[in-house]
Amino acid sequence: MADKPDFDLGAAHRYFSAHCFNQAWELIEKPNRTPSEDEQMIQLSLASIWHWAQRPDCTPTNLSVGYWQTARIYALLGQAENARRCAQLCLEASQQPGVEPFYLAYAYEALARAEITAGEKGRAYGYLTEARRLAMEIKDESSRAALLADLETVR
């Protein structure tokens, strides 16, 4: 077993949970990634979730967001089974008490993207329908609009 580190481990988890998420997001938005960057994108997103899970202030909402990002990455890379697995973890986290409908709706968005990736348009349609239904429960107009705009990109 390693000795206690000579740095603030809590601060490291706080830093890397956000830093890895943001770096992964930059790669998501990059139009022409290399295969190496695709792999790095996966690793960054998974590292972000791991660091969040080590934090005492980690909530189901934090995990929902992390699993959502990872599901999105796997769908983007055409890895349907991994996208499904992470979208399901996102859904499970989003169904916990205290998680706002916004995050649950995005869990269904992630499931829809995973099914589109798998070629299952009928299942994707069902998830999109549920996400749109939940969107009507979102009180913040700009959050609801952002979700609805994202749902329009699921093809």
Coordinates of C-alpha atoms in Angstrom, one line a residue, residues 2 5 21 23 29 41 54 57-58 71 73 84 91 95 113 115 118 122 128 132-134 140 143 152:
A2 CA 1.3 3.4 -0.9
P5 CA 0.6 11.4 -0.7
F21 CA -14.4 16.4 -18.2
Q23 CA -10.6 18.2 -21.9
E29 CA -16.1 19.3 -30.3
M41 CA -11.3 11.3 -25.2
Q54 CA -13.6 9.6 -5.1
D57 CA -19.4 15.7 -2.4
C58 CA -20.2 13.4 -5.3
A71 CA -22.2 7.6 -23.5
I73 CA -18.4 9.8 -26.7
R84 CA -25.7 1.7 -24.1
L91 CA -30.2 6.6 -16.3
Q95 CA -33.4 8.2 -11.3
R113 CA -28.1 8.2 -29.2
E115 CA -29.8 3.1 -30.0
A118 CA -26.9 0.4 -32.8
G122 CA -37.6 2.3 -33.0
L128 CA -36.7 10.5 -27.5
R132 CA -39.4 15.3 -24.8
R133 CA -42.0 14.5 -22.2
L134 CA -39.5 15.2 -19.4
D140 CA -35.8 26.9 -16.7
S143 CA -32.2 24.6 -20.1
E152 CA -33.1 17.4 -32.6

